[in-house]
Amino acid sequence: MPTNDPVILTETSGGVLTVTLNRPDKKNALNTEIYEALVALLTAVKRDPTVRVLVLRGAGDDFCAGGDLSEGLADDDHPLRYFDRIHEVPRLLHELPIPTIAEVSGAAFGAGWNLALCCDLVVASTDARFSQVFTKRGLSPDCGGSWLLPQIVGLQLAKRLVLLAEVLSAAEAERLGLVTFVAEKGQVGSLVAKLAQQLSASSPGALSQSKRLLNESVTQTLGASLADEGRAQTANLATDDSRIAFEAFLSRKQPSFTGRWSLHAQ
């Protein structure tokens, strides 16, 4: 599904889809065109079984400086309708059934940082900077920040990050659990590629079930999560991958997962 939309670039290799925000002259600030392109792309990715991992990055020196404040609303566009549309992006990104990795260099501010937090793993270069910059612009969090931050760091620390709008280094963000890995600027791409390759070689069904269980756990009781785990394992056992994994374990070989369903109607 590679596309070369002016505002986003895509490249696919070995089941890994790399999506690049492509407004480097604006520090990849998010405008209506980018949001619409991402909605279309993420909707297509959700239905494409050949894509096993998605990597989100920014062109140039920065990941994303947040929303493009120079772009005003159309005269006939109500703000609630506008945010309903753009918030399809964080929802789709968070709910994708495949692993997602944010590759962050430079600025990841406001909505840009929140899109990174929607990803399953955040890999930052040592020059990365993070800020919930909204209050400095007379705004409150959007693109999922008000939900994501308390889930990741807890309510009190989330209030610190949002209300003070301080700028965090990559090391500080990693210490707070907001970054998964930090790498030197020249090595972040190779680390992301290594992680993406590892994920793309894993069982897609098992990864999808695991991601869903973890995402939904924050709103469920232990009993509900246990019941969901049972249903997920039942689905996993009905794939070729569970047999492949067991055989590979016994033969001490690396499994080659297919993601195929092994029960077929007669």
PDB file of C-alpha atoms in Angstrom:
ATOM      1  CA  MET A   1       0.000   0.000   0.000  1.00  0.00           C
ATOM      2  CA  PRO A   2       2.884   2.457  -0.378  1.00  0.00           C
ATOM      3  CA  THR A   3       1.767   6.024  -1.075  1.00  0.00           C
ATOM      4  CA  ASN A   4       3.603   9.248  -1.673  1.00  0.00           C
ATOM      5  CA  ASP A   5       1.088  11.761  -0.472  1.00  0.00           C
ATOM      6  CA  PRO A   6       2.798  15.179  -0.257  1.00  0.00           C
ATOM      7  CA  VAL A   7       2.289  15.302   3.519  1.00  0.00           C
ATOM      8  CA  ILE A   8       3.032  11.658   4.370  1.00  0.00           C
ATOM      9  CA  LEU A   9       5.474   9.200   2.824  1.00  0.00           C
ATOM     10  CA  THR A  10       5.261   5.434   3.161  1.00  0.00           C
ATOM     11  CA  GLU A  11       7.679   2.597   2.573  1.00  0.00           C
ATOM     12  CA  THR A  12       7.089  -1.132   3.058  1.00  0.00           C
ATOM     13  CA  SER A  13       9.793  -3.730   3.654  1.00  0.00           C
ATOM     14  CA  GLY A  14       9.332  -7.251   4.989  1.00  0.00           C
ATOM     15  CA  GLY A  15       5.917  -6.561   6.444  1.00  0.00           C
ATOM     16  CA  VAL A  16       7.054  -3.325   8.119  1.00  0.00           C
ATOM     17  CA  LEU A  17       5.281  -0.160   7.001  1.00  0.00           C
ATOM     18  CA  THR A  18       7.211   3.045   7.735  1.00  0.00           C
ATOM     19  CA  VAL A  19       5.059   6.186   7.750  1.00  0.00           C
ATOM     20  CA  THR A  20       6.884   9.513   7.614  1.00  0.00           C
ATOM     21  CA  LEU A  21       5.203  12.816   8.430  1.00  0.00           C
ATOM     22  CA  ASN A  22       6.496  15.005   5.629  1.00  0.00           C
ATOM     23  CA  ARG A  23       6.389  18.693   6.515  1.00  0.00           C
ATOM     24  CA  PRO A  24       9.988  19.162   7.656  1.00  0.00           C
ATOM     25  CA  ASP A  25       9.905  22.912   7.011  1.00  0.00           C
ATOM     26  CA  LYS A  26       7.093  23.132   9.616  1.00  0.00           C
ATOM     27  CA  LYS A  27       8.677  20.598  11.997  1.00  0.00           C
ATOM     28  CA  ASN A  28       6.004  18.188  10.713  1.00  0.00           C
ATOM     29  CA  ALA A  29       3.224  20.176  12.381  1.00  0.00           C
ATOM     30  CA  LEU A  30      -0.155  18.501  11.948  1.00  0.00           C
ATOM     31  CA  ASN A  31      -2.634  20.189   9.620  1.00  0.00           C
ATOM     32  CA  THR A  32      -5.947  19.059   8.161  1.00  0.00           C
ATOM     33  CA  GLU A  33      -4.214  17.500   5.159  1.00  0.00           C
ATOM     34  CA  ILE A  34      -1.972  15.322   7.337  1.00  0.00           C
ATOM     35  CA  TYR A  35      -4.852  14.248   9.572  1.00  0.00           C
ATOM     36  CA  GLU A  36      -6.985  13.254   6.570  1.00  0.00           C
ATOM     37  CA  ALA A  37      -4.100  11.376   4.946  1.00  0.00           C
ATOM     38  CA  LEU A  38      -3.389   9.498   8.194  1.00  0.00           C
ATOM     39  CA  VAL A  39      -7.047   8.531   8.665  1.00  0.00           C
ATOM     40  CA  ALA A  40      -7.143   7.065   5.151  1.00  0.00           C
ATOM     41  CA  LEU A  41      -3.833   5.259   5.588  1.00  0.00           C
ATOM     42  CA  LEU A  42      -4.527   3.820   9.059  1.00  0.00           C
ATOM     43  CA  THR A  43      -7.973   2.643   7.952  1.00  0.00           C
ATOM     44  CA  ALA A  44      -6.344   0.775   5.053  1.00  0.00           C
ATOM     45  CA  VAL A  45      -3.593  -0.666   7.303  1.00  0.00           C
ATOM     46  CA  LYS A  46      -6.187  -2.068   9.702  1.00  0.00           C
ATOM     47  CA  ARG A  47      -7.563  -4.191   6.848  1.00  0.00           C
ATOM     48  CA  ASP A  48      -4.245  -5.237   5.291  1.00  0.00           C
ATOM     49  CA  PRO A  49      -2.930  -8.580   6.597  1.00  0.00           C
ATOM     50  CA  THR A  50       0.428  -8.093   4.855  1.00  0.00           C
ATOM     51  CA  VAL A  51       1.385  -5.237   7.196  1.00  0.00           C
ATOM     52  CA  ARG A  52       2.730  -6.686  10.455  1.00  0.00           C
ATOM     53  CA  VAL A  53       4.369  -3.616  12.032  1.00  0.00           C
ATOM     54  CA  LEU A  54       3.922   0.132  11.616  1.00  0.00           C
ATOM     55  CA  VAL A  55       6.691   2.654  12.293  1.00  0.00           C
ATOM     56  CA  LEU A  56       5.772   6.343  12.651  1.00  0.00           C
ATOM     57  CA  ARG A  57       8.497   8.963  12.204  1.00  0.00           C
ATOM     58  CA  GLY A  58       9.043  12.526  11.073  1.00  0.00           C
ATOM     59  CA  ALA A  59      10.997  13.873   8.108  1.00  0.00           C
ATOM     60  CA  GLY A  60      14.013  16.042   8.817  1.00  0.00           C
ATOM     61  CA  ASP A  61      15.213  16.827  12.329  1.00  0.00           C
ATOM     62  CA  ASP A  62      11.921  16.655  14.247  1.00  0.00           C
ATOM     63  CA  PHE A  63       9.217  14.111  14.938  1.00  0.00           C
ATOM     64  CA  CYS A  64       6.258  16.498  15.188  1.00  0.00           C
ATOM     65  CA  ALA A  65       5.882  19.967  16.723  1.00  0.00           C
ATOM     66  CA  GLY A  66       2.147  19.449  17.359  1.00  0.00           C
ATOM     67  CA  GLY A  67      -0.835  21.017  15.668  1.00  0.00           C
ATOM     68  CA  ASP A  68      -0.283  23.697  13.046  1.00  0.00           C
ATOM     69  CA  LEU A  69      -1.656  26.779  14.815  1.00  0.00           C
ATOM     70  CA  SER A  70      -1.350  28.850  11.649  1.00  0.00           C
ATOM     71  CA  GLU A  71      -4.210  26.851  10.125  1.00  0.00           C
ATOM     72  CA  GLY A  72      -7.567  28.264  11.179  1.00  0.00           C
ATOM     73  CA  LEU A  73     -10.937  26.551  11.021  1.00  0.00           C
ATOM     74  CA  ALA A  74     -13.153  27.015   7.992  1.00  0.00           C
ATOM     75  CA  ASP A  75     -15.915  29.544   8.567  1.00  0.00           C
ATOM     76  CA  ASP A  76     -18.605  26.849   8.455  1.00  0.00           C
ATOM     77  CA  ASP A  77     -16.686  24.273  10.538  1.00  0.00           C
ATOM     78  CA  HIS A  78     -17.688  23.868  14.174  1.00  0.00           C
ATOM     79  CA  PRO A  79     -14.703  23.077  16.475  1.00  0.00           C
ATOM     80  CA  LEU A  80     -16.427  19.956  17.833  1.00  0.00           C
ATOM     81  CA  ARG A  81     -16.811  18.546  14.322  1.00  0.00           C
ATOM     82  CA  TYR A  82     -13.189  19.400  13.576  1.00  0.00           C
ATOM     83  CA  PHE A  83     -11.879  17.574  16.645  1.00  0.00           C
ATOM     84  CA  ASP A  84     -14.154  14.601  15.990  1.00  0.00           C
ATOM     85  CA  ARG A  85     -12.438  14.252  12.624  1.00  0.00           C
ATOM     86  CA  ILE A  86      -8.828  14.699  13.710  1.00  0.00           C
ATOM     87  CA  HIS A  87      -9.283  12.445  16.738  1.00  0.00           C
ATOM     88  CA  GLU A  88      -9.862   9.536  14.391  1.00  0.00           C
ATOM     89  CA  VAL A  89      -6.064   9.477  14.016  1.00  0.00           C
ATOM     90  CA  PRO A  90      -5.126   8.719  17.663  1.00  0.00           C
ATOM     91  CA  ARG A  91      -8.055   6.314  17.971  1.00  0.00           C
ATOM     92  CA  LEU A  92      -7.062   4.353  14.861  1.00  0.00           C
ATOM     93  CA  LEU A  93      -3.374   4.380  15.797  1.00  0.00           C
ATOM     94  CA  HIS A  94      -4.003   3.169  19.342  1.00  0.00           C
ATOM     95  CA  GLU A  95      -6.422   0.458  18.232  1.00  0.00           C
ATOM     96  CA  LEU A  96      -4.428  -0.947  15.295  1.00  0.00           C
ATOM     97  CA  PRO A  97      -4.200  -4.747  15.705  1.00  0.00           C
ATOM     98  CA  ILE A  98      -0.487  -4.688  14.857  1.00  0.00           C
ATOM     99  CA  PRO A  99       2.504  -3.437  16.877  1.00  0.00           C
ATOM    100  CA  THR A 100       3.396   0.217  16.332  1.00  0.00           C
ATOM    101  CA  ILE A 101       6.674   2.017  16.988  1.00  0.00           C
ATOM    102  CA  ALA A 102       7.237   5.769  17.236  1.00  0.00           C
ATOM    103  CA  GLU A 103      10.730   6.783  16.103  1.00  0.00           C
ATOM    104  CA  VAL A 104      11.285  10.171  17.736  1.00  0.00           C
ATOM    105  CA  SER A 105      14.003  12.684  17.020  1.00  0.00           C
ATOM    106  CA  GLY A 106      13.967  16.372  17.838  1.00  0.00           C
ATOM    107  CA  ALA A 107      10.693  17.927  18.955  1.00  0.00           C
ATOM    108  CA  ALA A 108       7.674  15.861  19.974  1.00  0.00           C
ATOM    109  CA  PHE A 109       5.316  18.505  21.305  1.00  0.00           C
ATOM    110  CA  GLY A 110       1.599  18.634  22.047  1.00  0.00           C
ATOM    111  CA  ALA A 111      -0.453  16.498  19.686  1.00  0.00           C
ATOM    112  CA  GLY A 112       2.788  15.213  18.165  1.00  0.00           C
ATOM    113  CA  TRP A 113       3.908  13.726  21.473  1.00  0.00           C
ATOM    114  CA  ASN A 114       0.465  12.253  22.041  1.00  0.00           C
ATOM    115  CA  LEU A 115       0.567  10.485  18.672  1.00  0.00           C
ATOM    116  CA  ALA A 116       3.889   8.959  19.750  1.00  0.00           C
ATOM    117  CA  LEU A 117       2.271   7.848  23.022  1.00  0.00           C
ATOM    118  CA  CYS A 118      -0.493   6.157  21.011  1.00  0.00           C
ATOM    119  CA  CYS A 119       2.189   3.808  19.682  1.00  0.00           C
ATOM    120  CA  ASP A 120       3.120   0.629  21.531  1.00  0.00           C
ATOM    121  CA  LEU A 121       6.843   1.425  21.703  1.00  0.00           C
ATOM    122  CA  VAL A 122       8.557   4.818  21.696  1.00  0.00           C
ATOM    123  CA  VAL A 123      12.197   4.879  20.586  1.00  0.00           C
ATOM    124  CA  ALA A 124      13.840   8.277  21.048  1.00  0.00           C
ATOM    125  CA  SER A 125      17.155   9.693  19.946  1.00  0.00           C
ATOM    126  CA  THR A 126      19.246  11.474  22.542  1.00  0.00           C
ATOM    127  CA  ASP A 127      18.305  14.846  21.011  1.00  0.00           C
ATOM    128  CA  ALA A 128      14.543  14.250  21.400  1.00  0.00           C
ATOM    129  CA  ARG A 129      12.495  16.745  23.418  1.00  0.00           C
ATOM    130  CA  PHE A 130       8.975  16.205  24.739  1.00  0.00           C
ATOM    131  CA  SER A 131       6.354  18.657  25.991  1.00  0.00           C
ATOM    132  CA  GLN A 132       2.618  18.826  26.630  1.00  0.00           C
ATOM    133  CA  VAL A 133       2.838  22.388  25.403  1.00  0.00           C
ATOM    134  CA  PHE A 134      -0.926  23.037  25.291  1.00  0.00           C
ATOM    135  CA  THR A 135      -1.356  25.367  28.282  1.00  0.00           C
ATOM    136  CA  LYS A 136       1.381  27.644  26.942  1.00  0.00           C
ATOM    137  CA  ARG A 137      -0.862  28.118  23.902  1.00  0.00           C
ATOM    138  CA  GLY A 138      -4.017  28.681  25.945  1.00  0.00           C
ATOM    139  CA  LEU A 139      -5.243  25.173  25.156  1.00  0.00           C
ATOM    140  CA  SER A 140      -5.858  21.831  26.881  1.00  0.00           C
ATOM    141  CA  PRO A 141      -4.603  18.393  25.759  1.00  0.00           C
ATOM    142  CA  ASP A 142      -5.972  16.716  22.645  1.00  0.00           C
ATOM    143  CA  CYS A 143      -5.126  13.676  20.517  1.00  0.00           C
ATOM    144  CA  GLY A 144      -5.602  11.444  23.552  1.00  0.00           C
ATOM    145  CA  GLY A 145      -3.172  13.064  25.979  1.00  0.00           C
ATOM    146  CA  SER A 146      -5.662  13.386  28.818  1.00  0.00           C
ATOM    147  CA  TRP A 147      -6.251   9.601  28.715  1.00  0.00           C
ATOM    148  CA  LEU A 148      -2.806   8.341  27.752  1.00  0.00           C
ATOM    149  CA  LEU A 149      -0.709  10.213  30.309  1.00  0.00           C
ATOM    150  CA  PRO A 150      -2.583   9.096  33.463  1.00  0.00           C
ATOM    151  CA  GLN A 151      -2.552   5.504  32.170  1.00  0.00           C
ATOM    152  CA  ILE A 152       1.209   5.594  31.652  1.00  0.00           C
ATOM    153  CA  VAL A 153       2.528   7.713  34.533  1.00  0.00           C
ATOM    154  CA  GLY A 154      -0.396   8.145  36.948  1.00  0.00           C
ATOM    155  CA  LEU A 155      -2.665  11.085  37.657  1.00  0.00           C
ATOM    156  CA  GLN A 156      -0.347  13.264  39.752  1.00  0.00           C
ATOM    157  CA  LEU A 157       2.570  13.142  37.327  1.00  0.00           C
ATOM    158  CA  ALA A 158       0.213  13.625  34.372  1.00  0.00           C
ATOM    159  CA  LYS A 159      -0.991  16.853  36.012  1.00  0.00           C
ATOM    160  CA  ARG A 160       2.602  18.017  36.363  1.00  0.00           C
ATOM    161  CA  LEU A 161       3.342  17.370  32.691  1.00  0.00           C
ATOM    162  CA  VAL A 162       0.148  19.031  31.433  1.00  0.00           C
ATOM    163  CA  LEU A 163      -0.227  21.973  33.800  1.00  0.00           C
ATOM    164  CA  LEU A 164       3.435  23.031  33.822  1.00  0.00           C
ATOM    165  CA  ALA A 165       4.039  22.151  30.149  1.00  0.00           C
ATOM    166  CA  GLU A 166       7.726  21.585  30.878  1.00  0.00           C
ATOM    167  CA  VAL A 167      10.118  20.261  28.257  1.00  0.00           C
ATOM    168  CA  LEU A 168      11.595  16.821  28.989  1.00  0.00           C
ATOM    169  CA  SER A 169      14.805  15.373  27.587  1.00  0.00           C
ATOM    170  CA  ALA A 170      14.819  11.874  26.146  1.00  0.00           C
ATOM    171  CA  ALA A 171      16.588  10.608  29.278  1.00  0.00           C
ATOM    172  CA  GLU A 172      13.994  12.164  31.594  1.00  0.00           C
ATOM    173  CA  ALA A 173      11.106  10.851  29.484  1.00  0.00           C
ATOM    174  CA  GLU A 174      12.651   7.375  29.617  1.00  0.00           C
ATOM    175  CA  ARG A 175      13.041   7.608  33.404  1.00  0.00           C
ATOM    176  CA  LEU A 176       9.339   8.456  33.749  1.00  0.00           C
ATOM    177  CA  GLY A 177       8.309   5.529  31.548  1.00  0.00           C
ATOM    178  CA  LEU A 178       7.235   7.682  28.612  1.00  0.00           C
ATOM    179  CA  VAL A 179       9.979   6.402  26.298  1.00  0.00           C
ATOM    180  CA  THR A 180      10.761   2.715  25.805  1.00  0.00           C
ATOM    181  CA  PHE A 181      14.333   2.997  24.500  1.00  0.00           C
ATOM    182  CA  VAL A 182      16.854   5.803  23.950  1.00  0.00           C
ATOM    183  CA  ALA A 183      19.580   5.579  21.306  1.00  0.00           C
ATOM    184  CA  GLU A 184      22.247   7.883  19.954  1.00  0.00           C
ATOM    185  CA  LYS A 185      20.970  10.084  17.155  1.00  0.00           C
ATOM    186  CA  GLY A 186      22.781   8.118  14.456  1.00  0.00           C
ATOM    187  CA  GLN A 187      21.636   4.770  15.822  1.00  0.00           C
ATOM    188  CA  VAL A 188      17.934   5.257  16.507  1.00  0.00           C
ATOM    189  CA  GLY A 189      16.918   4.129  13.022  1.00  0.00           C
ATOM    190  CA  SER A 190      18.835   0.875  13.259  1.00  0.00           C
ATOM    191  CA  LEU A 191      17.352   0.128  16.688  1.00  0.00           C
ATOM    192  CA  VAL A 192      13.839   0.742  15.362  1.00  0.00           C
ATOM    193  CA  ALA A 193      14.570  -1.510  12.379  1.00  0.00           C
ATOM    194  CA  LYS A 194      15.809  -4.262  14.704  1.00  0.00           C
ATOM    195  CA  LEU A 195      12.689  -4.055  16.893  1.00  0.00           C
ATOM    196  CA  ALA A 196      10.393  -3.948  13.860  1.00  0.00           C
ATOM    197  CA  GLN A 197      12.079  -7.012  12.366  1.00  0.00           C
ATOM    198  CA  GLN A 198      11.699  -8.900  15.643  1.00  0.00           C
ATOM    199  CA  LEU A 199       8.008  -8.013  15.854  1.00  0.00           C
ATOM    200  CA  SER A 200       7.325  -8.806  12.205  1.00  0.00           C
ATOM    201  CA  ALA A 201       8.795 -12.298  12.723  1.00  0.00           C
ATOM    202  CA  SER A 202       6.475 -12.971  15.669  1.00  0.00           C
ATOM    203  CA  SER A 203       3.025 -14.540  15.494  1.00  0.00           C
ATOM    204  CA  PRO A 204       0.691 -11.779  14.270  1.00  0.00           C
ATOM    205  CA  GLY A 205      -2.313 -13.320  15.980  1.00  0.00           C
ATOM    206  CA  ALA A 206      -0.550 -13.610  19.333  1.00  0.00           C
ATOM    207  CA  LEU A 207       0.722 -10.018  19.096  1.00  0.00           C
ATOM    208  CA  SER A 208      -2.724  -8.712  18.192  1.00  0.00           C
ATOM    209  CA  GLN A 209      -4.436 -10.594  21.023  1.00  0.00           C
ATOM    210  CA  SER A 210      -1.776  -9.494  23.510  1.00  0.00           C
ATOM    211  CA  LYS A 211      -2.044  -5.839  22.495  1.00  0.00           C
ATOM    212  CA  ARG A 212      -5.833  -5.902  22.730  1.00  0.00           C
ATOM    213  CA  LEU A 213      -5.778  -7.511  26.180  1.00  0.00           C
ATOM    214  CA  LEU A 214      -3.367  -4.889  27.507  1.00  0.00           C
ATOM    215  CA  ASN A 215      -5.234  -1.962  25.955  1.00  0.00           C
ATOM    216  CA  GLU A 216      -8.561  -3.106  27.376  1.00  0.00           C
ATOM    217  CA  SER A 217      -7.211  -4.034  30.804  1.00  0.00           C
ATOM    218  CA  VAL A 218      -7.245  -0.437  32.036  1.00  0.00           C
ATOM    219  CA  THR A 219     -11.045  -0.323  32.032  1.00  0.00           C
ATOM    220  CA  GLN A 220     -11.753  -3.887  33.218  1.00  0.00           C
ATOM    221  CA  THR A 221     -11.815  -5.944  36.390  1.00  0.00           C
ATOM    222  CA  LEU A 222      -9.432  -8.853  36.929  1.00  0.00           C
ATOM    223  CA  GLY A 223     -12.315 -11.269  36.347  1.00  0.00           C
ATOM    224  CA  ALA A 224     -13.186  -9.708  32.997  1.00  0.00           C
ATOM    225  CA  SER A 225      -9.531  -9.746  31.947  1.00  0.00           C
ATOM    226  CA  LEU A 226      -9.177 -13.420  32.908  1.00  0.00           C
ATOM    227  CA  ALA A 227     -12.225 -14.291  30.822  1.00  0.00           C
ATOM    228  CA  ASP A 228     -10.795 -12.330  27.884  1.00  0.00           C
ATOM    229  CA  GLU A 229      -7.445 -14.086  28.291  1.00  0.00           C
ATOM    230  CA  GLY A 230      -9.193 -17.441  28.018  1.00  0.00           C
ATOM    231  CA  ARG A 231     -10.951 -16.412  24.821  1.00  0.00           C
ATOM    232  CA  ALA A 232      -7.718 -15.000  23.382  1.00  0.00           C
ATOM    233  CA  GLN A 233      -5.787 -18.202  24.114  1.00  0.00           C
ATOM    234  CA  THR A 234      -8.552 -20.242  22.512  1.00  0.00           C
ATOM    235  CA  ALA A 235      -8.190 -18.151  19.360  1.00  0.00           C
ATOM    236  CA  ASN A 236      -4.399 -18.511  19.468  1.00  0.00           C
ATOM    237  CA  LEU A 237      -4.631 -22.300  19.746  1.00  0.00           C
ATOM    238  CA  ALA A 238      -6.782 -22.363  16.605  1.00  0.00           C
ATOM    239  CA  THR A 239      -3.970 -20.944  14.452  1.00  0.00           C
ATOM    240  CA  ASP A 240      -1.098 -22.661  12.681  1.00  0.00           C
ATOM    241  CA  ASP A 241       1.282 -20.525  14.747  1.00  0.00           C
ATOM    242  CA  SER A 242       0.679 -22.370  18.018  1.00  0.00           C
ATOM    243  CA  ARG A 243       1.577 -25.692  16.353  1.00  0.00           C
ATOM    244  CA  ILE A 244       4.570 -24.115  14.580  1.00  0.00           C
ATOM    245  CA  ALA A 245       5.840 -22.636  17.849  1.00  0.00           C
ATOM    246  CA  PHE A 246       5.492 -25.947  19.705  1.00  0.00           C
ATOM    247  CA  GLU A 247       7.278 -27.897  16.977  1.00  0.00           C
ATOM    248  CA  ALA A 248      10.053 -25.302  16.807  1.00  0.00           C
ATOM    249  CA  PHE A 249      10.493 -25.469  20.575  1.00  0.00           C
ATOM    250  CA  LEU A 250      10.869 -29.256  20.513  1.00  0.00           C
ATOM    251  CA  SER A 251      13.317 -29.160  17.590  1.00  0.00           C
ATOM    252  CA  ARG A 252      15.220 -26.157  18.992  1.00  0.00           C
ATOM    253  CA  LYS A 253      14.677 -24.189  15.772  1.00  0.00           C
ATOM    254  CA  GLN A 254      13.421 -20.697  15.108  1.00  0.00           C
ATOM    255  CA  PRO A 255       9.708 -20.699  14.224  1.00  0.00           C
ATOM    256  CA  SER A 256       8.444 -19.159  11.001  1.00  0.00           C
ATOM    257  CA  PHE A 257       4.993 -17.828  11.781  1.00  0.00           C
ATOM    258  CA  THR A 258       2.272 -17.490   9.167  1.00  0.00           C
ATOM    259  CA  GLY A 259      -0.700 -16.062  11.105  1.00  0.00           C
ATOM    260  CA  ARG A 260      -3.008 -18.499   9.328  1.00  0.00           C
ATOM    261  CA  TRP A 261      -6.172 -19.870  10.914  1.00  0.00           C
ATOM    262  CA  SER A 262      -5.935 -23.645  11.122  1.00  0.00           C
ATOM    263  CA  LEU A 263      -9.639 -24.513  11.505  1.00  0.00           C
ATOM    264  CA  HIS A 264     -11.477 -24.642   8.212  1.00  0.00           C
ATOM    265  CA  ALA A 265     -15.108 -25.261   7.404  1.00  0.00           C
ATOM    266  CA  GLN A 266     -15.676 -28.697   5.865  1.00  0.00           C
TER     267      GLN A 266
END
